[in-house]
């Protein structure tokens, strides 16, 4: 029991460390700053922040914590590229959504036992999970943490 | 036993997926390509590749797998910024070192049992480890995987 808990605690520790980096990086930006591109012609900071927010929102359902808080972010920040939509959520809306979703996820994480993390996530069928038990909630945690790191590396280029 | 093995297998799976992304991204570059900057005035691709190679080389000792294969990469790619050294390892030397270190690490990973991953890494003393058992080898694996993702996000900007 104790050792399984260690792996889960480590996965959560790394998640939290990246979330704190993101809070620090995005949280300190002005409404002018967030319109900056990470490199000429590339995504703007607000798009990356919205993209991470929307990705984390989807985790609520994937991990059976709850339903997405902001499904409308999908059109603006996942299914379409930056600068393709006439209107996207404002800087303030992204900030509020990020904080709310992050809080909701963490509350959910704290309620999960180590064995919950090895259960299937909702995007895999029971049949497929029976064939490959690695498609579990812990895999989502590790994968999304790396997704966050990937975009943090990019966002850092626009703020240093 | 079985469940502890699941967490380790997942950590290794995510590591391997990022290594494969890196192989694909860096492996396909010409000696001209690697001199490209990820954004104007920022690190060149060869620096990022060398930096990841040197970071992974240090893992051999950290995880008690062996001694670094290319300690000389440190000066060129870790302790000094890009474009500050008169000479750095060539494109071919970075490629060979990357492949050799990656192979050595994987061979070492395969020999480790799930309980080995919860042992202390070599950068923490026995005394400090007794106070905080989360400073273990599995933490190094998760941390370095995220470090790799972070720089892959940046490198992708120069190749897309």
Coordinates of C-alpha atoms in Angstrom, one line a residue:
Chain A
X1 CA 0.0 0.0 0.0
X2 CA 2.6 2.4 1.1
X3 CA 4.8 2.1 -1.9
X4 CA 2.0 2.5 -4.4
X5 CA 1.1 5.7 -2.6
X6 CA 4.7 6.9 -3.2
X7 CA 4.4 6.7 -6.9
X8 CA 1.1 8.5 -6.9
X9 CA 2.5 11.2 -4.5
X10 CA 5.5 11.7 -6.9
X11 CA 3.2 12.0 -10.0
X12 CA 1.2 14.6 -8.1
X13 CA 4.3 16.4 -6.9
X14 CA 5.6 16.8 -10.5
X15 CA 2.1 17.9 -11.7
X16 CA 1.9 20.5 -8.9
X17 CA 5.4 21.8 -9.6
X18 CA 4.5 22.5 -13.3
X19 CA 1.2 24.1 -12.4
X20 CA 3.1 26.4 -10.1
X21 CA 5.5 27.3 -12.9
X22 CA 2.5 28.0 -15.1
X23 CA 0.8 30.2 -12.4
X24 CA 4.0 32.2 -12.0
X25 CA 4.6 32.6 -15.8
X26 CA 1.0 33.3 -17.0
X27 CA -0.3 34.9 -13.8
X28 CA 2.1 37.8 -14.0
X29 CA 1.2 38.9 -17.5
X30 CA -0.8 42.0 -18.4
X31 CA -3.6 42.0 -21.0
X32 CA -1.0 43.5 -23.4
X33 CA 1.6 40.8 -22.6
X34 CA -0.7 37.9 -23.3
X35 CA -1.1 39.0 -26.9
X36 CA 2.6 38.5 -27.5
X37 CA 3.7 35.7 -29.8
X38 CA 6.1 33.0 -28.5
X39 CA 8.1 33.4 -31.8
X40 CA 7.3 35.5 -35.0
X41 CA 4.1 34.2 -36.5
X42 CA 3.5 31.5 -33.8
X43 CA 0.9 31.1 -31.1
X44 CA 0.2 34.0 -28.7
X45 CA 0.6 33.5 -25.0
X46 CA -3.2 33.8 -24.4
X47 CA -3.7 30.9 -26.9
X48 CA -1.2 28.7 -25.0
X49 CA -2.8 29.5 -21.7
X50 CA -6.3 28.9 -23.0
X51 CA -5.1 25.7 -24.7
X52 CA -3.7 24.4 -21.4
X53 CA -6.9 25.5 -19.6
X54 CA -9.1 23.6 -22.1
X55 CA -6.9 20.5 -21.9
X56 CA -7.1 20.4 -18.2
X57 CA -10.8 21.0 -18.2
X58 CA -11.2 17.9 -20.3
X59 CA -9.3 16.0 -17.6
X60 CA -12.2 16.4 -15.1
X61 CA -14.3 14.0 -17.2
X62 CA -11.4 11.8 -18.3
X63 CA -10.5 11.1 -14.6
X64 CA -14.2 10.9 -13.5
X65 CA -13.8 13.9 -11.2
X66 CA -16.7 15.8 -12.8
X67 CA -17.9 17.5 -15.9
X68 CA -15.9 20.2 -17.8
X69 CA -16.4 23.7 -16.4
X70 CA -15.7 25.5 -19.7
X71 CA -16.5 23.3 -22.7
X72 CA -16.8 26.5 -24.8
X73 CA -13.0 26.9 -24.6
X74 CA -12.6 23.9 -26.9
X75 CA -13.5 25.8 -30.1
X76 CA -11.2 28.7 -29.3
X77 CA -8.2 26.9 -28.0
X78 CA -8.2 23.2 -29.1
X79 CA -10.1 22.5 -32.3
X80 CA -9.0 25.7 -34.1
X81 CA -5.6 27.3 -34.4
X82 CA -4.7 30.7 -32.9
X83 CA -5.9 33.8 -34.7
X84 CA -8.6 31.9 -36.7
X85 CA -11.6 32.9 -34.5
X86 CA -13.4 36.2 -34.6
X87 CA -13.8 36.1 -30.8
X88 CA -12.1 34.1 -28.1
X89 CA -12.5 34.3 -24.3
X90 CA -10.9 37.4 -22.7
X91 CA -7.7 37.5 -20.7
X92 CA -9.8 37.7 -17.5
X93 CA -12.0 34.8 -18.5
X94 CA -9.0 32.6 -19.2
X95 CA -7.4 33.5 -15.9
X96 CA -10.6 32.7 -14.0
X97 CA -11.2 29.5 -15.9
X98 CA -7.5 28.4 -15.3
X99 CA -7.8 29.0 -11.6
X100 CA -11.2 27.3 -11.2
X101 CA -10.3 24.2 -13.2
X102 CA -6.9 23.9 -11.5
X103 CA -8.7 24.0 -8.1
X104 CA -11.3 21.5 -9.1
X105 CA -8.7 19.1 -10.4
X106 CA -6.6 19.3 -7.3
X107 CA -9.6 18.7 -5.0
X108 CA -10.4 15.6 -7.2
X109 CA -6.9 14.4 -7.1
X110 CA -6.8 14.5 -3.3
X111 CA -9.9 12.3 -3.1
X112 CA -8.4 9.6 -5.3
X113 CA -6.8 6.6 -3.7
X114 CA -3.7 5.0 -5.3
X115 CA -5.9 2.2 -6.7
X116 CA -8.2 4.8 -8.4
X117 CA -5.3 5.9 -10.5
X118 CA -4.9 2.5 -12.0
X119 CA -8.5 2.4 -13.1
X120 CA -9.4 3.1 -16.8
X121 CA -10.0 6.7 -17.9
X122 CA -13.2 7.5 -19.6
X123 CA -11.8 7.8 -23.2
X124 CA -11.0 4.0 -23.3
X125 CA -13.7 1.3 -23.4
X126 CA -13.9 -1.5 -20.9
X127 CA -13.1 -3.9 -23.7
X128 CA -9.9 -2.0 -24.7
X129 CA -8.9 -1.5 -21.1
X130 CA -9.1 -5.3 -20.6
X131 CA -6.5 -5.6 -23.3
X132 CA -4.2 -2.8 -22.2
X133 CA -4.4 -1.8 -18.5
X134 CA -1.8 0.9 -19.0
X135 CA -4.5 3.2 -20.4
X136 CA -5.4 4.3 -16.9
X137 CA -5.8 7.6 -15.0
X138 CA -2.2 7.7 -13.9
X139 CA -1.1 7.6 -17.6
X140 CA -3.4 10.7 -18.1
X141 CA -1.7 12.4 -15.2
X142 CA 1.8 11.8 -16.5
X143 CA 0.9 12.6 -20.1
X144 CA -0.8 15.9 -19.3
X145 CA 2.0 16.9 -17.0
X146 CA 4.4 16.5 -20.0
X147 CA 2.0 18.4 -22.2
X148 CA 2.1 21.2 -19.8
X149 CA 5.9 21.2 -19.7
X150 CA 6.0 21.2 -23.5
X151 CA 4.0 24.4 -23.8
X152 CA 5.8 26.0 -20.8
X153 CA 9.0 25.7 -22.7
X154 CA 7.4 27.6 -25.5
X155 CA 5.7 30.2 -23.3
X156 CA 9.0 30.9 -21.5
X157 CA 10.4 32.3 -24.8
X158 CA 7.9 35.1 -24.8
X159 CA 8.4 36.3 -21.3
X160 CA 12.2 36.0 -20.5
Chain B
X1 CA 4.1 -6.2 -6.5
X2 CA 2.1 -6.1 -9.7
X3 CA 0.7 -2.7 -9.1
X4 CA 4.0 -1.1 -8.2
X5 CA 5.3 -2.5 -11.5
X6 CA 2.4 -0.7 -13.3
X7 CA 3.5 2.7 -12.1
X8 CA 7.1 2.1 -13.1
X9 CA 6.0 0.8 -16.5
X10 CA 3.9 3.9 -17.1
X11 CA 6.8 6.2 -16.1
X12 CA 9.1 4.3 -18.6
X13 CA 6.4 4.4 -21.3
X14 CA 6.1 8.2 -21.1
X15 CA 9.9 8.5 -21.0
X16 CA 10.2 6.3 -24.1
X17 CA 7.5 8.3 -26.0
X18 CA 9.4 11.6 -25.5
X19 CA 12.7 10.0 -26.5
X20 CA 11.1 8.8 -29.7
X21 CA 9.7 12.3 -30.4
X22 CA 13.2 13.7 -29.8
X23 CA 14.8 11.0 -32.1
X24 CA 12.4 11.9 -34.8
X25 CA 12.8 15.7 -34.4
X26 CA 16.6 15.9 -34.0
X27 CA 17.5 12.8 -35.9
X28 CA 16.1 14.2 -39.2
X29 CA 18.1 17.4 -39.1
X30 CA 21.0 18.3 -41.4
X31 CA 24.2 19.9 -40.1
X32 CA 22.8 23.2 -41.5
X33 CA 19.5 22.7 -39.8
X34 CA 20.9 22.2 -36.3
X35 CA 22.4 25.7 -36.5
X36 CA 18.9 27.2 -36.7
X37 CA 17.7 29.2 -33.6
X38 CA 14.4 28.2 -32.0
X39 CA 13.4 31.9 -32.1
X40 CA 15.5 35.0 -33.0
X41 CA 18.4 35.3 -30.7
X42 CA 17.6 32.2 -28.7
X43 CA 19.3 28.8 -28.4
X44 CA 20.2 26.9 -31.5
X45 CA 18.9 23.3 -32.1
X46 CA 22.3 21.8 -31.6
X47 CA 22.5 23.5 -28.2
X48 CA 19.2 22.0 -27.1
X49 CA 20.1 18.6 -28.4
X50 CA 23.5 18.8 -26.7
X51 CA 21.9 20.1 -23.5
X52 CA 19.4 17.1 -23.4
X53 CA 22.3 14.7 -24.1
X54 CA 24.4 16.1 -21.3
X55 CA 21.4 16.1 -18.9
X56 CA 20.7 12.4 -19.7
X57 CA 24.3 11.5 -19.4
X58 CA 24.3 12.8 -15.8
X59 CA 21.3 10.4 -15.1
X60 CA 23.6 7.4 -15.5
X61 CA 25.4 8.3 -12.3
X62 CA 22.3 9.8 -10.5
X63 CA 20.5 6.5 -11.0
X64 CA 23.5 4.3 -10.2
X65 CA 23.5 2.8 -13.7
X66 CA 27.1 3.8 -14.5
X67 CA 29.4 6.7 -15.1
X68 CA 28.8 9.5 -17.6
X69 CA 29.9 8.7 -21.1
X70 CA 30.5 12.3 -22.1
X71 CA 31.3 14.5 -19.1
X72 CA 33.0 17.0 -21.5
X73 CA 29.5 17.9 -22.8
X74 CA 28.8 19.8 -19.6
X75 CA 31.0 22.8 -20.4
X76 CA 29.5 23.2 -23.8
X77 CA 25.8 22.5 -23.1
X78 CA 25.0 22.9 -19.4
X79 CA 27.3 25.3 -17.5
X80 CA 27.6 27.8 -20.3
X81 CA 25.0 29.4 -22.6
X82 CA 24.8 28.8 -26.3
X83 CA 27.2 30.8 -28.5
X84 CA 29.6 31.5 -25.6
X85 CA 32.2 28.8 -26.4
X86 CA 34.8 28.9 -29.1
X87 CA 34.3 25.2 -29.8
X88 CA 31.5 22.7 -29.0
X89 CA 31.0 19.1 -30.0
X90 CA 30.1 18.7 -33.7
X91 CA 26.7 17.6 -35.0
X92 CA 28.0 14.1 -35.5
X93 CA 29.4 13.9 -32.0
X94 CA 26.2 15.0 -30.5
X95 CA 24.2 12.5 -32.5
X96 CA 26.5 9.7 -31.5
X97 CA 26.5 10.7 -27.8
X98 CA 22.7 11.0 -27.8
X99 CA 22.3 7.5 -29.2
X100 CA 24.9 5.9 -27.0
X101 CA 23.6 7.5 -23.7
X102 CA 20.0 6.8 -24.6
X103 CA 20.9 3.1 -25.2
X104 CA 22.9 2.9 -22.0
X105 CA 20.1 4.4 -19.9
X106 CA 17.4 2.1 -21.4
X107 CA 19.6 -0.9 -20.7
X108 CA 19.9 0.3 -17.1
X109 CA 16.2 1.0 -16.8
X110 CA 15.4 -2.5 -17.9
X111 CA 17.6 -4.0 -15.1
X112 CA 15.9 -2.0 -12.4
X113 CA 13.2 -3.5 -10.3
X114 CA 10.2 -1.4 -9.1
X115 CA 11.8 -1.2 -5.6
X116 CA 15.1 0.1 -7.1
X117 CA 13.1 3.2 -8.4
X118 CA 12.1 4.1 -4.8
X119 CA 15.8 4.1 -3.6
X120 CA 17.6 7.4 -3.2
X121 CA 19.4 8.9 -6.1
X122 CA 23.1 9.8 -5.8
X123 CA 22.6 13.6 -5.4
X124 CA 20.8 13.2 -2.1
X125 CA 22.6 12.1 1.1
X126 CA 21.4 9.1 3.1
X127 CA 20.6 11.6 5.9
X128 CA 18.5 13.8 3.7
X129 CA 16.8 10.8 2.1
X130 CA 15.8 9.6 5.5
X131 CA 13.9 12.9 6.0
X132 CA 12.4 12.9 2.5
X133 CA 12.0 9.6 0.7
X134 CA 10.4 11.3 -2.3
X135 CA 13.9 12.3 -3.5
X136 CA 14.2 8.9 -5.2
X137 CA 15.1 7.6 -8.6
X138 CA 11.5 7.6 -9.8
X139 CA 11.4 11.3 -9.1
X140 CA 14.4 11.8 -11.4
X141 CA 12.7 9.8 -14.1
X142 CA 9.6 11.9 -14.0
X143 CA 11.5 15.2 -13.7
X144 CA 13.8 14.5 -16.6
X145 CA 11.0 13.4 -18.8
X146 CA 9.3 16.8 -18.2
X147 CA 12.6 18.5 -18.8
X148 CA 12.8 16.7 -22.2
X149 CA 9.2 17.7 -23.0
X150 CA 9.9 21.3 -22.1
X151 CA 12.8 21.6 -24.6
X152 CA 10.9 19.6 -27.2
X153 CA 8.2 22.2 -27.2
X154 CA 10.9 24.8 -28.0
X155 CA 12.8 22.7 -30.6
X156 CA 9.5 22.1 -32.4
X157 CA 9.3 25.8 -33.2
X158 CA 12.4 25.6 -35.3
X159 CA 11.5 22.6 -37.4
X160 CA 7.8 22.9 -38.2

